[in-house]
Amino acid sequence: MGALCKNLIIFMFVNSINAEITNDRYYPRYHLAPPQGWMNDPNGFSVFQQEYHVFYQYNPDSALEAGTAHWGHAKSRDLLNWQHLPIAMYPNETYDSSGVFSGSALIEDDTMYLYYTAHTNHPGETPNHEEHQALAISTDGVNVVKYQNNPLIEGADRQPDFRDPKVWKHGDTYYMVLGNQFTKNDTRLGRVLLYSSKDKYNWSEVAIIGESDGSLGYMWECPDFFQLDGHFILLMSPQGIPAEGDKYKNLHQTGYIVGDFDYRTLTFKPTTSFQELDHGHDVYATQTILDNKGRRLVLAWFDMWETNYPEQLDGFTGQITIPRILTLSKDFRLVQRPVPEIRAARTNIVYTGQASGGTVATLENKAGEINIRASALYDLEFFIEGINASVQIYYNASSGQISLDRGGDDGLRRTEWQPANVLILNIYVDASSIEVFCGAGEVTLSSRYFPDGPVSVRLGDSSEASQFRVINMRSTVPIN
Ligand SMILES: *[C@@H]1O[C@H](CO)[C@@H](O)[C@H](O)[C@H]1NC(C)=O
Ligand SMILES: *[C@@H]1O[C@H](CO)[C@@H](O)[C@H](O)[C@H]1NC(C)=O
Ligand SMILES: *[C@@H]1O[C@H](CO)[C@@H](O)[C@H](O)[C@H]1NC(C)=O
Ligand SMILES: *[C@@H]1O[C@H](CO)[C@@H](O)[C@H](O)[C@H]1NC(C)=O
Ligand SMILES: *[C@@H]1O[C@H](CO)[C@@H](O)[C@H](O)[C@H]1NC(C)=O
């Protein structure tokens, strides 16, 4: 009770000054972030009239809490230079008064069909909330009008956790996957439901794509289901998987199961177990699209629930990962590569050439790209450092592991990585984030960090790199 009162007082005090950005030290230079306020899951990722659109869970009133979700909105021609657009949806209908929760876009006939979860709270009742699927439409890519006969899908026997519609079309039929919780033998378990429709409005549940047997958590959020290189991927964000050695160390996970799916029988047959998408601290709530260049792109919320990010006191919270191209490796792992469009943010090269222990390069704008080639036979260590923050990246040749350690409580993340001959790392540093792409992108580690002052890259004392290149990157996301 005491703690709760204290939090409330702090919240009320800070709230008045918290709806605008007061300091840009942690504001990303080239990652999409909100103009102010709180951002979480990316929503409605789409290509509309040759431009990429990203909507997102948004609280315009405070950076301290998710609040009552709106849909924020931004667009870009190149996934690099972003323009903030007016709030697309407010939680202002009876059926979505406690939040316009996550959802996706279907683009057809030059129209955006935005499917989302309409959330309402019922304090003191059991269950204390309900969730239905709703539709909103935009014909100009800015103004969004909610469908008059919402909600579209009541899901009476699927309540109360029934959310995050991801919609696509195959042949003459529309499909939607939804995250859901069910109870078996008094245990709450996550699963993914499949719905279909012939007309985009009238939906029926047709299958269960997958469900937790108890080892994969109590709720599966933000499901996505798509074909990639001849197989199907069930990508999702399960909640409640217990940590196991170096695995599942974040509060909630994001990962995938590879398998095969038959549209006639609507059965998904997994060929792999669940694998984590990223091995850093801060990737959650992914969303993918097939873009107009035929690329399967993925975005994620570059944060984790229940974390006190220092940026919250600067008037904003949350950002979106660099858009990544997904492919499937022969051993059924998702390979992630940053979209090449990001290279247009490069400015000047700070350092290039061979490098040995102690080599230091300082980034001009706290933002840059680092490319490393070295022998896979030897350990490699380097640091990304600012005042009040130091992140160590370590490749351990004898254990075949790569780690990222940002210090502090729970600073270490580590996973297996065994490059054949050459060690290749591409690292993207922004004012408060680091994304490490290993090899061809078969392993990634993405974490937030909070450096004050300038940021430098330093090769560890006994490390050698045949190629070490550090490039400055410019700002491409405006602070409003
Ligand atoms: C909800 O907000 C939108 C945007 O401000 C507005 O156009 C619409 O009329 C509002 N609906 C209600 C029921 O107030
Ligand atoms: C149901 O749960 C109880 C207690 O956890 C366990 O002992 C029992 O084996 C479970 N039954 C089934 C069918 O899983
Ligand atoms: C909705 O779809 C179902 C299944 O395809 C069909 O049985 C039903 O008649 C449809 N309802 C309306 C109102 O179109
Ligand atoms: C590298 O891995 C080996 C084998 O697991 C271990 O003994 C060693 O301590 C590790 N090195 C570092 C610097 O962590
Ligand atoms: C480093 O962190 C401390 C404690 O949060 C803060 O008071 C100080 O201003 C920070 N240093 C800089 C240069 O921002």
Coordinates of C-alpha atoms and ligand atoms in Angstrom, one line a residue:
M1 CA 0.0 0.0 0.0
G2 CA 2.8 2.4 1.0
A3 CA 4.7 1.7 -2.2
L4 CA 1.5 2.1 -4.3
C5 CA 0.8 5.6 -2.8
K6 CA 4.4 6.7 -3.4
N7 CA 4.2 5.6 -7.0
L8 CA 1.0 7.5 -7.5
I9 CA 2.4 10.7 -6.0
I10 CA 5.5 10.5 -8.2
F11 CA 3.3 9.8 -11.2
M12 CA 1.0 12.7 -10.6
F13 CA 3.9 15.0 -10.0
V14 CA 5.9 14.0 -13.1
N15 CA 3.0 13.6 -15.4
S16 CA 2.5 17.3 -15.9
I17 CA 6.0 17.7 -17.4
N18 CA 6.1 14.4 -19.0
A19 CA 4.2 14.7 -22.3
E20 CA 7.0 16.4 -24.1
I21 CA 10.6 15.5 -24.8
T22 CA 12.9 17.4 -22.4
N23 CA 16.3 15.8 -23.3
D24 CA 17.4 14.0 -26.5
R25 CA 20.3 12.1 -24.9
Y26 CA 18.6 8.7 -25.3
Y27 CA 16.2 9.6 -28.2
P28 CA 17.0 7.3 -31.1
R29 CA 18.7 8.8 -34.2
Y30 CA 17.5 6.3 -36.7
H31 CA 15.1 4.0 -34.9
L32 CA 11.4 4.8 -34.9
A33 CA 10.3 6.2 -31.5
P34 CA 7.2 8.2 -30.5
P35 CA 7.1 12.0 -30.8
Q36 CA 6.6 12.0 -27.0
G37 CA 4.7 9.7 -24.6
W38 CA 4.8 5.9 -24.4
M39 CA 5.1 3.4 -27.3
N40 CA 4.8 -0.3 -27.2
D41 CA 3.9 -3.0 -29.8
P42 CA 4.2 -2.1 -33.5
N43 CA 0.8 -2.5 -35.2
G44 CA -0.6 -2.3 -38.7
F45 CA 2.8 -2.6 -40.4
S46 CA 2.0 -2.3 -44.1
V47 CA 2.9 -0.8 -47.5
F48 CA 0.2 1.6 -48.6
Q49 CA 0.6 3.7 -51.8
Q50 CA 4.3 2.9 -52.0
E51 CA 5.0 4.0 -48.4
Y52 CA 5.6 1.9 -45.3
H53 CA 3.3 2.6 -42.4
V54 CA 3.8 1.6 -38.8
F55 CA 1.1 2.1 -36.2
Y56 CA 1.9 1.4 -32.6
Q57 CA 0.5 1.1 -29.1
Y58 CA 0.6 4.6 -27.8
N59 CA -0.1 6.7 -24.7
P60 CA 0.2 10.4 -25.7
D61 CA -0.3 11.6 -22.1
S62 CA 2.6 10.0 -20.3
A63 CA 5.9 8.3 -20.8
L64 CA 5.6 6.6 -17.4
E65 CA 3.0 4.0 -18.2
A66 CA 1.2 2.3 -21.1
G67 CA -2.0 4.0 -20.0
T68 CA -5.1 3.5 -22.2
A69 CA -3.7 2.4 -25.6
H70 CA -4.2 4.6 -28.6
W71 CA -2.8 3.8 -32.1
G72 CA 0.1 6.1 -32.8
H73 CA 1.2 6.4 -36.5
A74 CA 4.3 7.0 -38.6
K75 CA 5.2 6.5 -42.2
S76 CA 8.3 6.2 -44.3
R77 CA 9.3 5.8 -48.0
D78 CA 12.5 3.9 -47.1
L79 CA 12.2 2.4 -43.5
L80 CA 14.8 4.9 -42.4
N81 CA 13.4 8.5 -42.7
W82 CA 10.2 8.5 -40.7
Q83 CA 7.4 11.1 -40.5
H84 CA 5.1 11.2 -37.5
L85 CA 1.4 11.3 -38.4
P86 CA -1.7 12.2 -36.2
I87 CA -2.9 9.6 -33.7
A88 CA -4.9 7.1 -35.8
M89 CA -7.2 5.7 -33.2
Y90 CA -8.5 6.8 -29.8
P91 CA -10.0 4.5 -27.2
N92 CA -13.3 6.4 -27.4
E93 CA -16.0 3.9 -28.2
T94 CA -17.9 1.8 -25.6
Y95 CA -16.4 -1.4 -27.0
D96 CA -12.7 -0.2 -26.9
S97 CA -12.9 2.3 -24.0
S98 CA -10.0 0.6 -22.1
G99 CA -7.7 0.4 -25.1
V100 CA -7.4 0.0 -28.8
F101 CA -5.0 -2.9 -28.4
S102 CA -2.7 -4.5 -31.0
G103 CA -3.6 -5.5 -34.5
S104 CA -2.5 -5.6 -38.1
A105 CA -3.3 -4.2 -41.6
L106 CA -4.7 -5.7 -44.7
I107 CA -4.2 -3.6 -47.8
E108 CA -6.7 -4.2 -50.6
D109 CA -8.3 -2.0 -53.3
D110 CA -6.2 1.0 -52.2
T111 CA -7.8 0.7 -48.7
M112 CA -6.3 0.0 -45.3
Y113 CA -8.3 -2.5 -43.3
L114 CA -7.0 -2.2 -39.7
Y115 CA -8.0 -5.1 -37.5
Y116 CA -7.4 -4.6 -33.8
T117 CA -8.4 -5.7 -30.3
A118 CA -11.0 -3.7 -28.5
H119 CA -10.3 -4.0 -24.8
T120 CA -12.6 -3.1 -21.9
N121 CA -11.9 -3.4 -18.2
H122 CA -14.6 -4.5 -15.7
P123 CA -13.0 -3.8 -12.3
G124 CA -14.3 -6.0 -9.5
E125 CA -16.0 -8.5 -11.9
T126 CA -14.8 -12.0 -12.9
P127 CA -13.3 -12.0 -15.4
N128 CA -12.2 -8.3 -15.0
H129 CA -11.8 -7.6 -18.7
E130 CA -12.9 -8.7 -22.1
E131 CA -11.5 -8.5 -25.6
H132 CA -13.2 -8.5 -29.0
Q133 CA -11.8 -8.0 -32.5
A134 CA -12.7 -4.8 -34.3
L135 CA -12.1 -3.2 -37.7
A136 CA -11.2 0.4 -38.8
I137 CA -10.7 1.6 -42.3
S138 CA -8.6 4.3 -44.0
T139 CA -8.7 5.3 -47.6
D140 CA -6.1 8.0 -47.4
G141 CA -3.5 6.5 -45.1
V142 CA -4.0 9.2 -42.4
N143 CA -7.7 9.4 -41.3
V144 CA -8.9 6.2 -39.8
V145 CA -12.7 5.5 -39.3
K146 CA -13.9 2.7 -37.1
Y147 CA -16.4 0.3 -38.6
Q148 CA -20.0 1.0 -37.6
N149 CA -20.9 -2.6 -36.8
N150 CA -17.9 -3.2 -34.4
P151 CA -17.0 -5.5 -32.8
L152 CA -16.5 -7.9 -35.6
I153 CA -15.6 -11.0 -33.5
E154 CA -17.1 -11.5 -30.1
G155 CA -15.4 -14.7 -29.2
A156 CA -17.9 -15.4 -26.4
D157 CA -16.3 -18.8 -25.5
R158 CA -12.7 -17.5 -25.9
Q159 CA -12.7 -14.7 -23.3
P160 CA -11.1 -12.9 -21.6
D161 CA -7.6 -13.0 -23.2
F162 CA -8.3 -13.1 -26.9
R163 CA -6.2 -10.6 -28.8
D164 CA -3.7 -9.3 -31.4
P165 CA -5.3 -10.2 -34.8
K166 CA -2.9 -10.8 -37.7
V167 CA -4.7 -10.9 -41.0
W168 CA -3.6 -12.1 -44.5
K169 CA -5.2 -13.3 -47.7
H170 CA -4.6 -16.6 -49.4
G171 CA -6.4 -17.5 -52.6
D172 CA -10.0 -16.1 -52.2
T173 CA -10.0 -16.4 -48.4
Y174 CA -8.9 -14.1 -45.6
Y175 CA -7.2 -15.6 -42.5
M176 CA -6.6 -14.3 -39.0
V177 CA -4.5 -15.7 -36.2
L178 CA -5.3 -14.6 -32.6
G179 CA -3.5 -15.1 -29.3
N180 CA -5.6 -16.7 -26.6
Q181 CA -5.5 -18.3 -23.2
F182 CA -7.3 -21.5 -22.2
T183 CA -7.4 -23.5 -19.0
K184 CA -6.6 -27.2 -18.8
N185 CA -6.5 -29.1 -15.5
D186 CA -6.7 -25.7 -13.7
T187 CA -3.6 -24.5 -15.6
R188 CA -3.7 -21.4 -17.8
L189 CA -2.0 -22.1 -21.1
G190 CA -1.4 -20.0 -24.3
R191 CA -2.5 -20.9 -27.8
V192 CA -3.1 -19.5 -31.2
L193 CA -6.5 -19.7 -32.9
L194 CA -7.1 -19.5 -36.7
Y195 CA -10.1 -17.7 -38.1
S196 CA -11.2 -17.4 -41.7
S197 CA -13.6 -15.2 -43.7
K198 CA -14.7 -14.8 -47.3
D199 CA -15.6 -11.1 -47.1
K200 CA -13.3 -9.5 -44.4
Y201 CA -16.3 -8.9 -42.1
N202 CA -17.8 -12.3 -41.2
W203 CA -15.2 -14.5 -39.5
S204 CA -15.4 -18.0 -38.2
E205 CA -12.9 -20.0 -36.0
V206 CA -11.6 -22.8 -38.1
A207 CA -8.5 -24.3 -36.3
I208 CA -6.1 -24.2 -33.4
I209 CA -2.6 -23.6 -34.9
G210 CA -0.7 -24.4 -31.8
E211 CA -1.0 -24.5 -28.0
S212 CA 1.3 -24.7 -24.9
D213 CA 1.7 -28.0 -23.3
G214 CA 2.7 -26.2 -20.1
S215 CA 6.3 -25.6 -21.1
L216 CA 5.5 -22.7 -23.3
G217 CA 3.7 -20.3 -21.0
Y218 CA 0.3 -19.1 -20.0
M219 CA -0.5 -16.6 -22.8
W220 CA 0.7 -16.3 -26.4
E221 CA 0.6 -12.7 -27.6
C222 CA 1.1 -11.1 -31.0
P223 CA 1.0 -14.3 -33.1
D224 CA 2.1 -14.2 -36.7
F225 CA 1.8 -17.0 -39.2
F226 CA 3.5 -16.9 -42.6
Q227 CA 5.2 -18.9 -45.3
L228 CA 9.0 -18.6 -45.7
D229 CA 11.2 -20.5 -48.1
G230 CA 8.7 -23.4 -48.4
H231 CA 7.8 -23.8 -44.7
F232 CA 5.5 -22.1 -42.3
I233 CA 6.6 -20.0 -39.3
L234 CA 4.5 -19.5 -36.2
L235 CA 6.1 -16.4 -34.6
M236 CA 4.7 -15.2 -31.3
S237 CA 5.4 -13.7 -27.9
P238 CA 4.7 -16.2 -25.1
Q239 CA 4.4 -15.1 -21.5
G240 CA 5.4 -17.2 -18.6
I241 CA 8.2 -19.5 -19.9
P242 CA 10.6 -20.1 -17.0
A243 CA 14.3 -19.3 -17.5
E244 CA 16.5 -22.4 -18.4
G245 CA 20.2 -21.8 -18.4
D246 CA 21.0 -19.0 -20.9
K247 CA 17.5 -19.3 -22.4
Y248 CA 14.3 -17.4 -21.7
K249 CA 15.9 -14.9 -19.4
N250 CA 13.7 -12.0 -20.3
L251 CA 10.4 -11.4 -18.5
H252 CA 8.5 -12.5 -21.6
Q253 CA 9.8 -14.2 -24.7
T254 CA 9.6 -13.8 -28.5
G255 CA 10.2 -16.9 -30.6
Y256 CA 9.0 -19.2 -33.3
I257 CA 8.2 -22.7 -34.3
V258 CA 8.9 -23.9 -37.9
G259 CA 6.6 -26.4 -39.5
D260 CA 4.4 -27.2 -42.4
F261 CA 0.8 -26.1 -43.0
D262 CA -1.9 -27.4 -45.3
Y263 CA -4.6 -24.8 -46.3
R264 CA -7.0 -27.7 -47.1
T265 CA -6.8 -29.4 -43.7
L266 CA -5.8 -26.3 -41.8
T267 CA -3.3 -28.3 -39.8
F268 CA 0.1 -27.0 -38.7
K269 CA 2.7 -29.8 -38.2
P270 CA 5.7 -28.4 -36.3
T271 CA 9.2 -29.7 -37.3
T272 CA 11.1 -27.7 -34.7
S273 CA 10.6 -26.8 -31.1
F274 CA 10.3 -23.2 -29.9
Q275 CA 13.4 -21.1 -30.6
E276 CA 14.0 -17.6 -29.4
L277 CA 14.1 -15.0 -32.2
D278 CA 16.7 -12.7 -30.5
H279 CA 19.1 -13.3 -27.6
G280 CA 19.3 -9.8 -26.1
H281 CA 17.2 -8.2 -23.4
D282 CA 14.7 -6.1 -25.3
V283 CA 12.8 -7.7 -28.2
Y284 CA 9.0 -8.3 -27.9
A285 CA 5.7 -8.2 -29.8
T286 CA 7.0 -8.7 -33.4
Q287 CA 5.0 -8.0 -36.5
T288 CA 6.0 -9.1 -40.1
I289 CA 4.8 -8.2 -43.6
L290 CA 5.6 -9.3 -47.1
D291 CA 6.6 -6.0 -48.7
N292 CA 6.2 -4.8 -52.3
K293 CA 9.8 -6.0 -53.0
G294 CA 8.8 -9.6 -51.9
R295 CA 10.7 -9.4 -48.7
R296 CA 9.5 -10.8 -45.4
L297 CA 10.2 -8.0 -42.9
V298 CA 10.0 -8.1 -39.2
L299 CA 9.7 -5.3 -36.6
A300 CA 9.6 -5.6 -32.8
W301 CA 9.1 -3.4 -29.8
F302 CA 12.6 -2.7 -28.7
D303 CA 11.8 -2.8 -24.9
M304 CA 10.5 -5.2 -22.3
W305 CA 7.6 -4.9 -19.9
E306 CA 8.2 -3.9 -16.3
T307 CA 11.6 -2.2 -17.0
N308 CA 12.4 1.2 -15.7
Y309 CA 14.0 2.9 -18.7
P310 CA 15.7 6.2 -17.8
E311 CA 14.3 7.8 -21.0
Q312 CA 10.9 7.8 -19.3
L313 CA 12.0 10.9 -17.4
D314 CA 13.0 12.6 -20.7
G315 CA 9.4 12.4 -21.9
F316 CA 9.3 9.3 -24.2
T317 CA 9.4 5.6 -23.8
G318 CA 9.9 2.9 -26.4
Q319 CA 11.3 2.4 -29.9
I320 CA 11.1 -0.1 -32.7
T321 CA 13.9 -2.3 -33.9
I322 CA 15.6 -1.8 -37.2
P323 CA 13.4 -3.5 -39.9
R324 CA 15.0 -6.8 -40.6
I325 CA 14.7 -9.2 -43.6
L326 CA 13.8 -12.7 -42.6
T327 CA 15.0 -15.9 -44.4
L328 CA 15.0 -19.5 -43.2
S329 CA 18.3 -21.4 -43.0
K330 CA 18.7 -25.0 -43.9
D331 CA 18.6 -26.0 -40.3
F332 CA 15.3 -24.2 -39.8
R333 CA 16.5 -21.1 -38.0
L334 CA 15.2 -17.6 -38.8
V335 CA 18.0 -15.5 -40.2
Q336 CA 17.7 -11.7 -39.7
R337 CA 19.5 -9.1 -41.8
P338 CA 18.9 -5.3 -41.4
V339 CA 17.2 -3.8 -44.4
P340 CA 19.9 -2.3 -46.7
E341 CA 18.0 1.0 -46.7
I342 CA 19.6 1.6 -43.3
R343 CA 22.9 2.2 -45.0
A344 CA 21.7 5.5 -46.3
A345 CA 22.1 6.8 -42.7
R346 CA 25.9 6.4 -42.9
T347 CA 27.9 9.6 -42.9
N348 CA 31.7 9.4 -42.5
I349 CA 34.0 6.5 -41.7
V350 CA 35.6 7.0 -38.3
Y351 CA 38.0 4.1 -38.5
T352 CA 38.7 1.4 -41.0
G353 CA 41.4 -1.2 -41.3
Q354 CA 43.1 -3.8 -39.2
A355 CA 42.9 -3.3 -35.5
S356 CA 44.3 -4.7 -32.4
G357 CA 43.7 -4.4 -28.7
G358 CA 42.9 -1.0 -27.4
T359 CA 41.8 0.5 -30.7
V360 CA 39.1 3.2 -30.0
A361 CA 36.7 5.1 -32.3
T362 CA 34.3 7.7 -31.1
L363 CA 30.8 8.2 -32.6
E364 CA 29.9 11.8 -33.4
N365 CA 26.1 11.5 -32.7
K366 CA 26.0 8.4 -30.4
A367 CA 24.9 6.5 -33.5
G368 CA 26.9 4.3 -35.8
E369 CA 27.5 1.0 -37.5
I370 CA 30.4 -1.3 -36.7
N371 CA 31.6 -4.0 -39.1
I372 CA 34.1 -6.6 -37.8
R373 CA 35.9 -9.5 -39.5
A374 CA 38.3 -11.7 -37.4
S375 CA 39.4 -15.2 -37.1
A376 CA 36.8 -17.5 -35.6
L377 CA 39.7 -19.4 -33.8
Y378 CA 40.3 -16.7 -31.3
D379 CA 38.2 -14.9 -28.7
L380 CA 37.1 -11.4 -29.6
E381 CA 36.1 -8.7 -27.2
F382 CA 34.9 -5.2 -27.6
F383 CA 33.1 -2.5 -25.7
I384 CA 30.5 0.1 -26.5
E385 CA 30.9 2.8 -23.9
G386 CA 29.6 6.1 -22.8
I387 CA 29.5 7.9 -19.4
N388 CA 27.4 5.7 -17.0
A389 CA 27.2 2.8 -19.5
S390 CA 29.4 0.1 -20.9
V391 CA 28.4 -2.9 -22.9
Q392 CA 30.8 -5.8 -23.5
I393 CA 30.4 -8.0 -26.5
Y394 CA 32.4 -11.2 -26.2
Y395 CA 32.9 -14.1 -28.6
N396 CA 34.3 -17.1 -26.8
A397 CA 36.0 -19.4 -29.4
S398 CA 36.5 -22.3 -27.1
S399 CA 32.9 -22.5 -25.9
G400 CA 31.4 -21.3 -29.2
Q401 CA 29.3 -18.6 -27.5
I402 CA 28.6 -15.0 -28.1
S403 CA 27.5 -12.7 -25.2
L404 CA 26.4 -9.2 -24.5
D405 CA 26.8 -7.8 -21.0
R406 CA 25.4 -4.4 -20.3
G407 CA 26.3 -4.6 -16.6
G408 CA 24.0 -4.2 -13.6
D409 CA 21.4 -6.6 -12.4
D410 CA 20.8 -9.3 -15.0
G411 CA 23.2 -7.7 -17.5
L412 CA 24.4 -10.9 -19.3
R413 CA 22.8 -12.5 -22.3
R414 CA 24.6 -15.4 -24.0
T415 CA 23.9 -17.9 -26.7
E416 CA 25.7 -20.5 -28.9
W417 CA 27.3 -19.2 -32.1
Q418 CA 29.9 -21.2 -34.0
P419 CA 31.0 -19.4 -37.1
A420 CA 32.9 -21.7 -39.5
N421 CA 36.1 -19.8 -40.3
V422 CA 35.6 -16.1 -40.3
L423 CA 33.9 -14.2 -37.5
I424 CA 31.7 -11.5 -38.9
L425 CA 29.8 -9.1 -36.8
N426 CA 27.6 -6.1 -37.8
I427 CA 26.5 -3.9 -35.0
Y428 CA 24.1 -1.0 -35.0
V429 CA 24.5 1.4 -32.2
D430 CA 22.0 4.1 -31.5
A431 CA 21.6 6.7 -28.7
S432 CA 20.1 4.0 -26.3
S433 CA 20.3 0.7 -28.2
I434 CA 22.6 -1.9 -29.6
E435 CA 21.7 -4.6 -32.2
V436 CA 24.3 -7.2 -32.9
F437 CA 24.0 -9.3 -36.1
C438 CA 26.3 -12.4 -36.1
G439 CA 27.5 -13.9 -39.3
A440 CA 24.8 -13.9 -41.9
G441 CA 22.2 -13.0 -39.2
E442 CA 21.8 -16.5 -37.8
V443 CA 22.1 -15.0 -34.3
T444 CA 21.1 -11.6 -33.1
L445 CA 21.4 -9.8 -29.7
S446 CA 19.4 -6.6 -29.2
S447 CA 19.5 -4.6 -26.0
R448 CA 18.8 -1.2 -24.7
Y449 CA 21.5 0.7 -22.8
F450 CA 21.7 4.3 -21.6
P451 CA 25.0 6.1 -22.2
D452 CA 25.5 9.7 -21.2
G453 CA 28.0 11.8 -23.1
P454 CA 29.7 10.6 -26.2
V455 CA 29.9 6.9 -27.2
S456 CA 33.1 5.1 -28.2
V457 CA 33.8 1.6 -29.5
R458 CA 36.9 -0.1 -28.1
L459 CA 38.5 -3.4 -29.1
G460 CA 39.5 -5.5 -26.0
D461 CA 43.1 -5.7 -25.0
S462 CA 44.0 -9.1 -26.5
S463 CA 41.7 -9.0 -29.5
E464 CA 42.7 -8.7 -33.2
A465 CA 40.4 -7.9 -36.1
S466 CA 41.5 -8.2 -39.8
Q467 CA 38.8 -5.6 -40.5
F468 CA 37.4 -3.1 -38.1
R469 CA 35.2 -0.4 -39.5
V470 CA 33.3 2.2 -37.6
I471 CA 30.9 4.6 -39.4
N472 CA 28.9 7.5 -38.0
M473 CA 25.2 7.6 -38.7
R474 CA 22.9 10.6 -38.9
S475 CA 19.5 11.3 -37.4
T476 CA 16.5 10.3 -39.5
V477 CA 13.7 10.4 -37.0
P478 CA 12.4 13.9 -36.1
I479 CA 11.8 14.8 -32.5
N480 CA 8.5 16.7 -32.6
Ligands
LIG1 C1 -13.2 9.3 -31.4 O1 -12.1 10.1 -31.8 C2 -12.0 10.4 -33.2 C3 -10.8 11.2 -33.4 O2 -10.7 12.3 -32.6 C4 -13.3 11.2 -33.6 O3 -13.3 11.4 -34.9 C5 -14.5 10.4 -33.2 O4 -15.7 11.1 -33.5 C6 -14.5 10.0 -31.8 N1 -15.7 9.1 -31.5 C7 -16.4 9.3 -30.4 C8 -17.5 8.3 -30.2 O5 -16.3 10.3 -29.6
LIG2 C1 -3.6 -32.2 -13.2 O1 -2.8 -31.5 -12.2 C2 -2.5 -32.2 -11.1 C3 -1.8 -31.3 -10.1 O2 -0.9 -30.4 -10.7 C4 -1.5 -33.4 -11.5 O3 -1.2 -34.1 -10.4 C5 -2.3 -34.3 -12.5 O4 -1.4 -35.3 -13.0 C6 -2.8 -33.4 -13.7 N1 -3.6 -34.2 -14.5 C7 -3.4 -34.3 -15.9 C8 -4.3 -35.2 -16.6 O5 -2.5 -33.6 -16.4
LIG3 C1 -20.9 -16.0 -42.1 O1 -20.1 -17.0 -42.5 C2 -20.6 -18.3 -42.1 C3 -19.6 -19.3 -42.5 O2 -19.0 -19.1 -43.7 C4 -21.9 -18.5 -42.8 O3 -22.5 -19.8 -42.4 C5 -22.9 -17.4 -42.4 O4 -24.1 -17.5 -43.1 C6 -22.3 -16.0 -42.7 N1 -23.1 -15.0 -42.1 C7 -23.4 -13.8 -42.8 C8 -24.2 -12.9 -42.1 O5 -22.9 -13.6 -43.9
LIG4 C1 35.2 -19.3 -22.6 O1 34.6 -20.6 -22.5 C2 35.4 -21.5 -21.7 C3 34.8 -22.9 -21.9 O2 33.5 -22.9 -21.5 C4 35.5 -21.0 -20.3 O3 36.4 -21.9 -19.6 C5 36.1 -19.6 -20.3 O4 36.1 -19.1 -19.0 C6 35.3 -18.7 -21.2 N1 36.0 -17.4 -21.3 C7 35.5 -16.3 -20.9 C8 36.4 -15.1 -21.0 O5 34.4 -16.2 -20.4
LIG5 C1 25.5 9.7 -14.8 O1 24.5 9.2 -14.0 C2 24.2 9.9 -12.8 C3 23.3 9.1 -11.9 O2 22.1 8.8 -12.6 C4 23.7 11.3 -13.1 O3 23.5 12.0 -12.0 C5 24.8 12.0 -14.0 O4 24.2 13.2 -14.5 C6 25.1 11.1 -15.2 N1 26.2 11.7 -15.9 C7 26.0 12.4 -17.0 C8 27.2 12.9 -17.7 O5 24.9 12.5 -17.6

